[in-house]
Amino acid sequence: MSQRKIVHIDMDAFYASVEQRDDASLRGKPVVVAWRGARSVVCAASYEARKFGIRSAMPAIRAERLCPDAVFVPPDFVRYKAVSKHVREIFSRHTDLIEPLSLDEAYLDVTENKLDLASATEVALQIRQAIFEETRLTASAGIAPNKFLAKIASDWNKPNGQYVIKPVAVFDFLTPLPVGRLPGVGKVMEAKLAGLDIKTVGDIRLHSVQSLEHQFGRWGFRLHELSMGIDNHAVVSERPTQQISSEDTFQEDLLLADIGPHLLRLAEKTWSAYLREEQRSARTVVLKLKTADFQTLTRSYTPDTPTDNLEDFQTIAMQLRERVNLPADTRFRLVGIGLANFIDSSQIRAQQGLFS
């Protein structure tokens, strides 16, 4: 089997860049794409805004505190979707093996490419040039023998750059990386690994697979694989969405009565992601909670018709919280809210037509 050639393309500050492209008065200014208000979260921040520490998914009210002069622009997903569609058309000139992750990023398998270009590096370069010439936007690219390495590489020379991890260089590239750069290693896992004196990817290799599995179960085996640069997941074209969700682990365990603001903020973050879906509707709202002693529970609700606005989604989320029948002094370490049970929007319209 030939060595895979994977490219990860990531548009640079996509939503904010579209806004700056379309409104000259925004260029060079710290632009934050978000609705204003205590419940809102940042959808995107321009590179000028990022200098102040503003990041996607941050509460908008915190972004305002970090940069009082930031220009807040409400998101316009209709425009973003149109640009994303154009970018994917550019991808399709080179390969049919395209796995979109969101409106602004995708994996491409270019092991064989339609233009018979000599290398994946050349494919990535031509794609980025076409994106700029046709949309006046920039993109960054990572080129590697597998998906997880390509995604890390695409962040290496941002913005408007690309980076190649050649198969012979994988081991040396990974060795000094902080473990937090590995997919699936968040703050909590990073702290657990630090407790074992594992701070870099190279440190993981100092532990046997058996000891990692003993500590972390199946995830321990996956950690070992990632530390060795192993990722056998293929690029899957247009995989239907099964669930969209957002969750937070609190710095301190909270009572159920205190998680409301977090739940509303996560609902807005989830809704922003849901708006990117085309021709598919989610029927079920799902609440996830994890207690301080690591017990996980879920509550769900499926209305007669799919929820079609953020306010109703937030209302259902709060109602699901009221269905948690645990002692009032129970503390929670994690909350998440999601949308599931996706169906084609055409099915909804057909069902509604039967009763109109």
GROMACS .gro file of C-alpha atoms in nm, residues 20-352:
model
  333
   20GLN     CA    1  -1.282   4.250   0.632
   21ARG     CA    2  -1.276   4.159   0.265
   22ASP     CA    3  -1.632   4.282   0.211
   23ASP     CA    4  -1.604   4.599   0.422
   24ALA     CA    5  -1.286   4.800   0.363
   25SER     CA    6  -1.346   5.003   0.681
   26LEU     CA    7  -1.281   4.688   0.889
   27ARG     CA    8  -0.938   4.613   0.745
   28GLY     CA    9  -0.655   4.646   0.992
   29LYS     CA   10  -0.898   4.666   1.285
   30PRO     CA   11  -0.965   4.415   1.564
   31VAL     CA   12  -1.281   4.249   1.432
   32VAL     CA   13  -1.488   4.011   1.646
   33VAL     CA   14  -1.762   3.810   1.476
   34ALA     CA   15  -2.025   3.768   1.748
   35TRP     CA   16  -2.360   3.888   1.869
   36ARG     CA   17  -2.322   4.128   2.159
   37GLY     CA   18  -2.457   4.034   2.498
   38ALA     CA   19  -2.382   3.836   2.812
   39ARG     CA   20  -2.495   3.507   2.650
   40SER     CA   21  -2.299   3.543   2.328
   41VAL     CA   22  -1.974   3.372   2.233
   42VAL     CA   23  -1.710   3.468   1.978
   43CYS     CA   24  -1.753   3.292   1.643
   44ALA     CA   25  -1.426   3.427   1.502
   45ALA     CA   26  -1.163   3.694   1.566
   46SER     CA   27  -0.938   3.871   1.319
   47TYR     CA   28  -0.562   3.846   1.369
   48GLU     CA   29  -0.566   4.206   1.493
   49ALA     CA   30  -0.815   4.100   1.765
   50ARG     CA   31  -0.616   3.789   1.853
   51LYS     CA   32  -0.326   4.009   1.961
   52PHE     CA   33  -0.545   4.104   2.258
   53GLY     CA   34  -0.603   3.739   2.352
   54ILE     CA   35  -0.945   3.709   2.190
   55ARG     CA   36  -1.023   3.357   2.066
   56SER     CA   37  -1.315   3.166   1.916
   57ALA     CA   38  -1.570   3.027   2.166
   58MET     CA   39  -1.472   3.291   2.423
   59PRO     CA   40  -1.764   3.472   2.591
   60ALA     CA   41  -1.824   3.792   2.394
   61ILE     CA   42  -1.840   3.996   2.712
   62ARG     CA   43  -1.485   3.886   2.797
   63ALA     CA   44  -1.369   3.980   2.447
   64GLU     CA   45  -1.510   4.328   2.504
   65ARG     CA   46  -1.311   4.358   2.825
   66LEU     CA   47  -0.991   4.242   2.655
   67CYS     CA   48  -1.031   4.489   2.369
   68PRO     CA   49  -1.281   4.770   2.429
   69ASP     CA   50  -1.208   4.908   2.080
   70ALA     CA   51  -1.292   4.582   1.904
   71VAL     CA   52  -1.547   4.606   1.624
   72PHE     CA   53  -1.827   4.354   1.680
   73VAL     CA   54  -1.994   4.221   1.365
   74PRO     CA   55  -2.293   3.982   1.381
   75PRO     CA   56  -2.225   3.656   1.193
   76ASP     CA   57  -2.366   3.614   0.843
   77PHE     CA   58  -2.356   3.241   0.777
   78VAL     CA   59  -2.529   3.275   0.439
   79ARG     CA   60  -2.224   3.460   0.307
   80TYR     CA   61  -1.979   3.229   0.482
   81LYS     CA   62  -2.150   2.922   0.335
   82ALA     CA   63  -2.129   3.070  -0.016
   83VAL     CA   64  -1.754   3.126   0.019
   84SER     CA   65  -1.707   2.781   0.170
   85LYS     CA   66  -1.890   2.625  -0.126
   86HIS     CA   67  -1.655   2.806  -0.366
   87VAL     CA   68  -1.349   2.686  -0.173
   88ARG     CA   69  -1.472   2.326  -0.181
   89GLU     CA   70  -1.519   2.355  -0.555
   90ILE     CA   71  -1.150   2.446  -0.574
   91PHE     CA   72  -1.067   2.137  -0.368
   92SER     CA   73  -1.269   1.918  -0.605
   93ARG     CA   74  -1.048   2.019  -0.899
   94HIS     CA   75  -0.770   1.822  -0.732
   95THR     CA   76  -0.941   1.528  -0.557
   96ASP     CA   77  -1.279   1.378  -0.478
   97LEU     CA   78  -1.158   1.258  -0.137
   98ILE     CA   79  -1.260   1.565   0.066
   99GLU     CA   80  -1.367   1.552   0.431
  100PRO     CA   81  -1.503   1.888   0.550
  101LEU     CA   82  -1.467   1.950   0.922
  102SER     CA   83  -1.651   2.282   0.918
  103LEU     CA   84  -1.708   2.571   0.679
  104ASP     CA   85  -1.344   2.675   0.706
  105GLU     CA   86  -1.138   2.356   0.711
  106ALA     CA   87  -1.115   2.017   0.543
  107TYR     CA   88  -0.895   1.713   0.493
  108LEU     CA   89  -0.797   1.616   0.138
  109ASP     CA   90  -0.645   1.285   0.035
  110VAL     CA   91  -0.420   1.370  -0.261
  111THR     CA   92  -0.230   1.043  -0.278
  112GLU     CA   93  -0.354   1.054  -0.636
  113ASN     CA   94  -0.454   1.396  -0.765
  114LYS     CA   95  -0.656   1.488  -1.072
  115LEU     CA   96  -0.393   1.720  -1.220
  116ASP     CA   97  -0.110   1.470  -1.178
  117LEU     CA   98   0.099   1.720  -0.984
  118ALA     CA   99   0.432   1.587  -0.867
  119SER     CA  100   0.379   1.628  -0.494
  120ALA     CA  101   0.122   1.698  -0.224
  121THR     CA  102   0.319   2.013  -0.147
  122GLU     CA  103   0.249   2.141  -0.499
  123VAL     CA  104  -0.118   2.048  -0.470
  124ALA     CA  105  -0.150   2.247  -0.147
  125LEU     CA  106   0.030   2.545  -0.300
  126GLN     CA  107  -0.194   2.551  -0.607
  127ILE     CA  108  -0.507   2.521  -0.393
  128ARG     CA  109  -0.400   2.811  -0.172
  129GLN     CA  110  -0.313   3.024  -0.475
  130ALA     CA  111  -0.652   2.954  -0.635
  131ILE     CA  112  -0.834   3.038  -0.312
  132PHE     CA  113  -0.660   3.373  -0.293
  133GLU     CA  114  -0.704   3.458  -0.662
  134GLU     CA  115  -1.074   3.366  -0.666
  135THR     CA  116  -1.190   3.472  -0.318
  136ARG     CA  117  -0.925   3.724  -0.205
  137LEU     CA  118  -0.890   3.522   0.115
  138THR     CA  119  -0.591   3.332   0.249
  139ALA     CA  120  -0.562   2.974   0.370
  140SER     CA  121  -0.295   2.773   0.544
  141ALA     CA  122  -0.210   2.410   0.476
  142GLY     CA  123  -0.050   2.114   0.646
  143ILE     CA  124   0.090   1.827   0.442
  144ALA     CA  125   0.167   1.493   0.607
  145PRO     CA  126   0.124   1.114   0.576
  146ASN     CA  127  -0.189   1.112   0.793
  147LYS     CA  128  -0.475   1.330   0.916
  148PHE     CA  129  -0.370   1.415   1.267
  149LEU     CA  130  -0.022   1.523   1.157
  150ALA     CA  131  -0.162   1.728   0.868
  151LYS     CA  132  -0.389   1.916   1.107
  152ILE     CA  133  -0.101   2.000   1.340
  153ALA     CA  134   0.111   2.108   1.042
  154SER     CA  135  -0.154   2.347   0.906
  155ASP     CA  136  -0.118   2.555   1.221
  156TRP     CA  137   0.260   2.572   1.195
  157ASN     CA  138   0.300   2.860   0.947
  158LYS     CA  139  -0.028   3.049   0.995
  159PRO     CA  140  -0.148   3.273   0.850
  160ASN     CA  141  -0.110   3.221   0.476
  161GLY     CA  142   0.157   2.952   0.490
  162GLN     CA  143   0.207   2.578   0.469
  163TYR     CA  144   0.422   2.318   0.637
  164VAL     CA  145   0.527   1.969   0.534
  165ILE     CA  146   0.594   1.678   0.769
  166LYS     CA  147   0.771   1.415   0.562
  167PRO     CA  148   0.736   1.049   0.665
  168VAL     CA  149   1.106   1.026   0.761
  169ALA     CA  150   1.072   1.334   0.985
  170VAL     CA  151   0.757   1.233   1.178
  171PHE     CA  152   0.934   1.093   1.483
  172ASP     CA  153   1.168   1.389   1.528
  173PHE     CA  154   0.887   1.639   1.465
  174LEU     CA  155   0.666   1.492   1.736
  175THR     CA  156   0.926   1.432   2.007
  176PRO     CA  157   0.951   1.786   2.153
  177LEU     CA  158   0.583   1.879   2.107
  178PRO     CA  159   0.381   1.952   2.425
  179VAL     CA  160   0.125   1.677   2.481
  180GLY     CA  161  -0.149   1.938   2.455
  181ARG     CA  162  -0.089   1.949   2.079
  182LEU     CA  163  -0.222   1.595   2.041
  183PRO     CA  164  -0.590   1.559   1.945
  184GLY     CA  165  -0.804   1.469   2.244
  185VAL     CA  166  -0.559   1.597   2.504
  186GLY     CA  167  -0.736   1.882   2.680
  187LYS     CA  168  -0.650   2.065   3.000
  188VAL     CA  169  -0.774   1.785   3.226
  189MET     CA  170  -0.583   1.511   3.044
  190GLU     CA  171  -0.277   1.735   3.021
  191ALA     CA  172  -0.280   1.772   3.400
  192LYS     CA  173  -0.315   1.395   3.448
  193LEU     CA  174  -0.021   1.331   3.217
  194ALA     CA  175   0.186   1.596   3.396
  195GLY     CA  176   0.121   1.403   3.717
  196LEU     CA  177   0.308   1.114   3.553
  197ASP     CA  178   0.586   1.352   3.444
  198ILE     CA  179   0.464   1.331   3.084
  199LYS     CA  180   0.490   1.678   2.932
  200THR     CA  181   0.604   1.615   2.575
  201VAL     CA  182   0.512   1.360   2.311
  202GLY     CA  183   0.857   1.210   2.355
  203ASP     CA  184   0.782   1.153   2.724
  204ILE     CA  185   0.484   0.933   2.628
  205ARG     CA  186   0.721   0.692   2.454
  206LEU     CA  187   0.910   0.639   2.780
  207HIS     CA  188   0.602   0.453   2.910
  208SER     CA  189   0.497   0.110   2.787
  209VAL     CA  190   0.166   0.058   2.610
  210GLN     CA  191   0.059  -0.162   2.901
  211SER     CA  192   0.123   0.108   3.161
  212LEU     CA  193  -0.059   0.370   2.954
  213GLU     CA  194  -0.357   0.136   2.912
  214HIS     CA  195  -0.354   0.067   3.285
  215GLN     CA  196  -0.373   0.441   3.354
  216PHE     CA  197  -0.612   0.550   3.079
  217GLY     CA  198  -0.781   0.241   2.934
  218ARG     CA  199  -0.827   0.236   2.555
  219TRP     CA  200  -0.722   0.600   2.540
  220GLY     CA  201  -0.379   0.494   2.667
  221PHE     CA  202  -0.332   0.279   2.356
  222ARG     CA  203  -0.437   0.571   2.137
  223LEU     CA  204  -0.189   0.799   2.314
  224HIS     CA  205   0.088   0.554   2.235
  225GLU     CA  206  -0.017   0.543   1.868
  226LEU     CA  207  -0.022   0.921   1.839
  227SER     CA  208   0.319   0.951   2.005
  228MET     CA  209   0.453   0.723   1.731
  229GLY     CA  210   0.284   0.926   1.458
  230ILE     CA  211   0.033   0.650   1.380
  231ASP     CA  212  -0.313   0.744   1.253
  232ASN     CA  213  -0.488   0.506   1.014
  233HIS     CA  214  -0.812   0.701   0.981
  234ALA     CA  215  -0.899   0.751   0.615
  235VAL     CA  216  -1.036   1.072   0.466
  236VAL     CA  217  -1.413   1.018   0.455
  237SER     CA  218  -1.605   1.224   0.202
  238GLU     CA  219  -1.918   1.407   0.321
  239ARG     CA  220  -1.989   1.203   0.632
  240PRO     CA  221  -2.340   1.292   0.757
  241THR     CA  222  -2.350   1.475   1.089
  242GLN     CA  223  -2.467   1.257   1.379
  243GLN     CA  224  -2.451   1.513   1.659
  244ILE     CA  225  -2.333   1.867   1.725
  245SER     CA  226  -2.246   1.953   2.083
  246SER     CA  227  -2.038   2.173   2.311
  247GLU     CA  228  -1.925   2.102   2.664
  248ASP     CA  229  -1.718   2.259   2.942
  249THR     CA  230  -1.531   2.118   3.238
  250PHE     CA  231  -1.550   2.366   3.525
  251GLN     CA  232  -1.245   2.482   3.719
  252GLU     CA  233  -1.448   2.421   4.035
  253ASP     CA  234  -1.740   2.182   4.074
  254LEU     CA  235  -2.075   2.366   4.060
  255LEU     CA  236  -2.425   2.311   4.193
  256LEU     CA  237  -2.696   2.244   3.937
  257ALA     CA  238  -2.852   2.582   4.013
  258ASP     CA  239  -2.527   2.758   3.914
  259ILE     CA  240  -2.468   2.604   3.572
  260GLY     CA  241  -2.740   2.806   3.394
  261PRO     CA  242  -2.510   3.077   3.247
  262HIS     CA  243  -2.265   2.811   3.126
  263LEU     CA  244  -2.549   2.613   2.968
  264LEU     CA  245  -2.681   2.919   2.783
  265ARG     CA  246  -2.333   3.006   2.655
  266LEU     CA  247  -2.269   2.649   2.536
  267ALA     CA  248  -2.610   2.643   2.367
  268GLU     CA  249  -2.514   2.950   2.165
  269LYS     CA  250  -2.183   2.791   2.068
  270THR     CA  251  -2.363   2.474   1.958
  271TRP     CA  252  -2.622   2.674   1.767
  272SER     CA  253  -2.349   2.862   1.578
  273ALA     CA  254  -2.207   2.529   1.464
  274TYR     CA  255  -2.555   2.400   1.377
  275LEU     CA  256  -2.617   2.696   1.146
  276ARG     CA  257  -2.337   2.565   0.925
  277GLU     CA  258  -2.536   2.251   0.844
  278GLU     CA  259  -2.694   2.252   0.500
  279GLN     CA  260  -3.020   2.070   0.428
  280ARG     CA  261  -3.018   1.878   0.756
  281SER     CA  262  -3.223   1.937   1.071
  282ALA     CA  263  -3.170   1.809   1.425
  283ARG     CA  264  -3.477   1.673   1.599
  284THR     CA  265  -3.342   1.606   1.951
  285VAL     CA  266  -3.186   1.828   2.217
  286VAL     CA  267  -2.946   1.646   2.451
  287LEU     CA  268  -2.815   1.763   2.789
  288LYS     CA  269  -2.506   1.594   2.933
  289LEU     CA  270  -2.383   1.630   3.290
  290LYS     CA  271  -2.097   1.473   3.484
  291THR     CA  272  -2.099   1.477   3.862
  292ALA     CA  273  -1.798   1.551   4.081
  293ASP     CA  274  -1.754   1.175   4.131
  294PHE     CA  275  -1.752   1.118   3.752
  295GLN     CA  276  -2.105   0.981   3.708
  296THR     CA  277  -2.242   1.077   3.368
  297LEU     CA  278  -2.610   1.137   3.303
  298THR     CA  279  -2.804   1.265   3.004
  299ARG     CA  280  -3.148   1.410   2.945
  300SER     CA  281  -3.305   1.457   2.602
  301TYR     CA  282  -3.617   1.599   2.442
  302THR     CA  283  -3.755   1.561   2.091
  303PRO     CA  284  -4.018   1.827   2.008
  304ASP     CA  285  -4.285   1.765   1.742
  305THR     CA  286  -4.092   1.982   1.497
  306PRO     CA  287  -3.718   2.062   1.501
  307THR     CA  288  -3.612   2.367   1.700
  308ASP     CA  289  -3.554   2.651   1.454
  309ASN     CA  290  -3.411   2.933   1.667
  310LEU     CA  291  -3.155   2.986   1.940
  311GLU     CA  292  -3.400   3.111   2.201
  312ASP     CA  293  -3.614   2.795   2.185
  313PHE     CA  294  -3.300   2.581   2.197
  314GLN     CA  295  -3.181   2.760   2.511
  315THR     CA  296  -3.526   2.727   2.669
  316ILE     CA  297  -3.531   2.351   2.612
  317ALA     CA  298  -3.177   2.324   2.748
  318MET     CA  299  -3.281   2.494   3.071
  319GLN     CA  300  -3.595   2.278   3.096
  320LEU     CA  301  -3.383   1.964   3.063
  321ARG     CA  302  -3.176   2.085   3.357
  322GLU     CA  303  -3.494   2.084   3.566
  323ARG     CA  304  -3.539   1.713   3.488
  324VAL     CA  305  -3.222   1.620   3.678
  325ASN     CA  306  -3.353   1.460   3.996
  326LEU     CA  307  -3.050   1.454   4.223
  327PRO     CA  308  -2.998   1.597   4.573
  328ALA     CA  309  -2.968   1.977   4.571
  329ASP     CA  310  -2.613   1.961   4.708
  330THR     CA  311  -2.488   1.744   4.417
  331ARG     CA  312  -2.197   1.913   4.245
  332PHE     CA  313  -2.110   1.885   3.877
  333ARG     CA  314  -1.776   1.904   3.703
  334LEU     CA  315  -1.898   1.912   3.342
  335VAL     CA  316  -2.198   2.026   3.139
  336GLY     CA  317  -2.266   1.983   2.770
  337ILE     CA  318  -2.554   2.057   2.535
  338GLY     CA  319  -2.608   1.911   2.190
  339LEU     CA  320  -2.837   1.855   1.894
  340ALA     CA  321  -2.885   1.503   1.761
  341ASN     CA  322  -3.112   1.276   1.558
  342PHE     CA  323  -3.042   1.450   1.226
  343ILE     CA  324  -3.269   1.407   0.924
  344ASP     CA  325  -3.285   1.572   0.583
  345SER     CA  326  -3.475   1.901   0.592
  346SER     CA  327  -3.678   1.785   0.292
  347GLN     CA  328  -3.833   1.516   0.513
  348ILE     CA  329  -3.952   1.785   0.754
  349ARG     CA  330  -4.110   1.986   0.473
  350ALA     CA  331  -4.279   1.675   0.333
  351GLN     CA  332  -4.425   1.585   0.672
  352GLN     CA  333  -4.548   1.941   0.725
   0.00000   0.00000   0.00000
